[in-house]
């Protein structure tokens, strides 16, 4: 009986586990660049799906993933940062600070995703 329950639970979590894997891939791609709003389309779609999963499974710590991804989305570089930088209307230090914040948010999101996936693994194995 217990194995049957775990199998059912694994099936319930399977799509969201895959969603988190997909999010890791996108975050890894974004980690290699200083993101602008145009770079966040796919991540925004994934975030919407993670929020839906959070409502389905409030016992999983998906809210932490949402918080870090939201923090990342708030640290995008201005669309015209190159022009502003060359015109000296924006400081290099400000851009570097945003880039550091992006890196910290990605690291936090990846750690939060690993925590959620570990919890799913614990519940289903």
mmCIF file of C-alpha atoms in Angstrom:
data_model
loop_
_atom_site.group_PDB
_atom_site.id
_atom_site.type_symbol
_atom_site.label_atom_id
_atom_site.label_comp_id
_atom_site.label_asym_id
_atom_site.label_seq_id
_atom_site.Cartn_x
_atom_site.Cartn_y
_atom_site.Cartn_z
ATOM 1 C CA UNK A 1 0.000 0.000 0.000
ATOM 2 C CA UNK A 2 2.743 2.452 0.898
ATOM 3 C CA UNK A 3 4.522 1.924 -2.431
ATOM 4 C CA UNK A 4 1.248 2.565 -4.252
ATOM 5 C CA UNK A 5 0.828 5.870 -2.409
ATOM 6 C CA UNK A 6 4.365 6.925 -3.262
ATOM 7 C CA UNK A 7 3.795 6.055 -6.909
ATOM 8 C CA UNK A 8 0.647 8.194 -6.988
ATOM 9 C CA UNK A 9 2.464 11.050 -5.304
ATOM 10 C CA UNK A 10 5.383 10.758 -7.731
ATOM 11 C CA UNK A 11 2.982 11.067 -10.643
ATOM 12 C CA UNK A 12 1.445 14.181 -9.073
ATOM 13 C CA UNK A 13 4.861 15.810 -8.665
ATOM 14 C CA UNK A 14 6.345 14.662 -11.985
ATOM 15 C CA UNK A 15 5.264 17.647 -14.109
ATOM 16 C CA UNK A 16 6.409 20.171 -11.517
ATOM 17 C CA UNK A 17 9.733 18.396 -11.077
ATOM 18 C CA UNK A 18 10.218 18.718 -14.839
ATOM 19 C CA UNK A 19 9.191 22.375 -14.649
ATOM 20 C CA UNK A 20 11.911 22.978 -12.087
ATOM 21 C CA UNK A 21 14.447 21.191 -14.301
ATOM 22 C CA UNK A 22 13.433 23.433 -17.198
ATOM 23 C CA UNK A 23 13.810 26.495 -14.964
ATOM 24 C CA UNK A 24 17.344 25.421 -13.984
ATOM 25 C CA UNK A 25 18.313 25.231 -17.665
ATOM 26 C CA UNK A 26 16.991 28.758 -18.330
ATOM 27 C CA UNK A 27 18.671 30.158 -15.207
ATOM 28 C CA UNK A 28 21.969 28.572 -16.227
ATOM 29 C CA UNK A 29 21.699 30.274 -19.627
ATOM 30 C CA UNK A 30 20.845 33.610 -18.029
ATOM 31 C CA UNK A 31 23.742 33.299 -15.584
ATOM 32 C CA UNK A 32 26.183 33.781 -18.435
ATOM 33 C CA UNK A 33 24.861 37.220 -19.372
ATOM 34 C CA UNK A 34 23.671 40.419 -17.766
ATOM 35 C CA UNK A 35 19.967 40.175 -18.488
ATOM 36 C CA UNK A 36 17.651 42.810 -19.854
ATOM 37 C CA UNK A 37 13.855 42.628 -19.838
ATOM 38 C CA UNK A 38 13.778 41.144 -23.342
ATOM 39 C CA UNK A 39 15.804 38.176 -22.056
ATOM 40 C CA UNK A 40 13.199 37.237 -19.468
ATOM 41 C CA UNK A 41 10.253 36.109 -21.602
ATOM 42 C CA UNK A 42 10.753 32.383 -21.063
ATOM 43 C CA UNK A 43 11.636 32.844 -17.395
ATOM 44 C CA UNK A 44 8.438 34.847 -16.858
ATOM 45 C CA UNK A 45 6.388 32.030 -18.383
ATOM 46 C CA UNK A 46 8.100 29.478 -16.156
ATOM 47 C CA UNK A 47 7.540 31.690 -13.119
ATOM 48 C CA UNK A 48 3.825 31.744 -13.842
ATOM 49 C CA UNK A 49 3.778 27.953 -13.962
ATOM 50 C CA UNK A 50 5.801 27.724 -10.724
ATOM 51 C CA UNK A 51 3.242 29.971 -9.017
ATOM 52 C CA UNK A 52 0.503 27.604 -10.174
ATOM 53 C CA UNK A 53 2.464 24.668 -8.742
ATOM 54 C CA UNK A 54 2.839 26.585 -5.493
ATOM 55 C CA UNK A 55 -0.945 26.840 -5.249
ATOM 56 C CA UNK A 56 -1.335 23.120 -6.005
ATOM 57 C CA UNK A 57 1.304 22.048 -3.482
ATOM 58 C CA UNK A 58 1.492 24.653 -0.694
ATOM 59 C CA UNK A 59 3.452 22.178 1.437
ATOM 60 C CA UNK A 60 6.445 22.405 -0.924
ATOM 61 C CA UNK A 61 8.774 25.395 -0.506
ATOM 62 C CA UNK A 62 8.082 26.703 -4.026
ATOM 63 C CA UNK A 63 7.482 30.199 -2.645
ATOM 64 C CA UNK A 64 11.211 30.559 -2.067
ATOM 65 C CA UNK A 65 11.864 29.827 -5.742
ATOM 66 C CA UNK A 66 9.282 32.479 -6.672
ATOM 67 C CA UNK A 67 10.919 35.057 -4.388
ATOM 68 C CA UNK A 68 14.370 34.567 -5.904
ATOM 69 C CA UNK A 69 13.126 34.624 -9.491
ATOM 70 C CA UNK A 70 11.132 37.796 -8.754
ATOM 71 C CA UNK A 71 14.260 39.343 -7.254
ATOM 72 C CA UNK A 72 16.178 38.417 -10.396
ATOM 73 C CA UNK A 73 13.533 39.953 -12.651
ATOM 74 C CA UNK A 74 13.767 43.223 -10.690
ATOM 75 C CA UNK A 75 17.503 43.544 -11.337
ATOM 76 C CA UNK A 76 17.463 43.646 -15.121
ATOM 77 C CA UNK A 77 19.727 46.122 -16.814
ATOM 78 C CA UNK A 78 18.093 49.148 -18.444
ATOM 79 C CA UNK A 79 17.223 48.500 -22.094
ATOM 80 C CA UNK A 80 19.486 51.281 -23.326
ATOM 81 C CA UNK A 81 22.297 50.748 -20.814
ATOM 82 C CA UNK A 82 25.008 50.752 -23.519
ATOM 83 C CA UNK A 83 23.941 54.174 -24.759
ATOM 84 C CA UNK A 84 23.620 55.513 -21.225
ATOM 85 C CA UNK A 85 27.021 54.108 -20.348
ATOM 86 C CA UNK A 86 28.720 55.682 -23.354
ATOM 87 C CA UNK A 87 26.971 58.979 -22.619
ATOM 88 C CA UNK A 88 28.073 58.646 -18.979
ATOM 89 C CA UNK A 89 24.501 58.905 -17.710
ATOM 90 C CA UNK A 90 24.872 55.664 -15.818
ATOM 91 C CA UNK A 91 27.815 54.534 -13.736
ATOM 92 C CA UNK A 92 29.692 51.326 -14.399
ATOM 93 C CA UNK A 93 29.466 50.598 -10.675
ATOM 94 C CA UNK A 94 25.668 50.699 -10.887
ATOM 95 C CA UNK A 95 25.682 48.180 -13.732
ATOM 96 C CA UNK A 96 28.123 45.947 -11.875
ATOM 97 C CA UNK A 97 25.916 46.105 -8.791
ATOM 98 C CA UNK A 98 22.873 45.035 -10.815
ATOM 99 C CA UNK A 99 24.896 42.220 -12.341
ATOM 100 C CA UNK A 100 26.002 41.046 -8.878
ATOM 101 C CA UNK A 101 22.394 41.136 -7.675
ATOM 102 C CA UNK A 102 21.385 39.037 -10.675
ATOM 103 C CA UNK A 103 24.066 36.488 -9.828
ATOM 104 C CA UNK A 104 22.977 36.310 -6.200
ATOM 105 C CA UNK A 105 19.328 35.893 -7.194
ATOM 106 C CA UNK A 106 20.191 33.104 -9.641
ATOM 107 C CA UNK A 107 22.281 31.322 -7.003
ATOM 108 C CA UNK A 108 19.411 31.632 -4.522
ATOM 109 C CA UNK A 109 16.864 30.364 -7.052
ATOM 110 C CA UNK A 110 19.044 27.382 -7.972
ATOM 111 C CA UNK A 111 19.516 26.490 -4.301
ATOM 112 C CA UNK A 112 15.771 26.839 -3.671
ATOM 113 C CA UNK A 113 14.994 24.609 -6.657
ATOM 114 C CA UNK A 114 17.431 21.988 -5.375
ATOM 115 C CA UNK A 115 15.678 22.100 -1.988
ATOM 116 C CA UNK A 116 12.245 21.606 -3.553
ATOM 117 C CA UNK A 117 13.470 18.763 -5.744
ATOM 118 C CA UNK A 118 15.118 17.096 -2.731
ATOM 119 C CA UNK A 119 11.835 17.355 -0.854
ATOM 120 C CA UNK A 120 9.969 15.806 -3.791
ATOM 121 C CA UNK A 121 12.562 13.023 -3.960
ATOM 122 C CA UNK A 122 12.219 12.419 -0.221
ATOM 123 C CA UNK A 123 8.439 12.142 -0.501
ATOM 124 C CA UNK A 124 8.431 9.865 -3.514
ATOM 125 C CA UNK A 125 11.365 7.481 -2.874
#
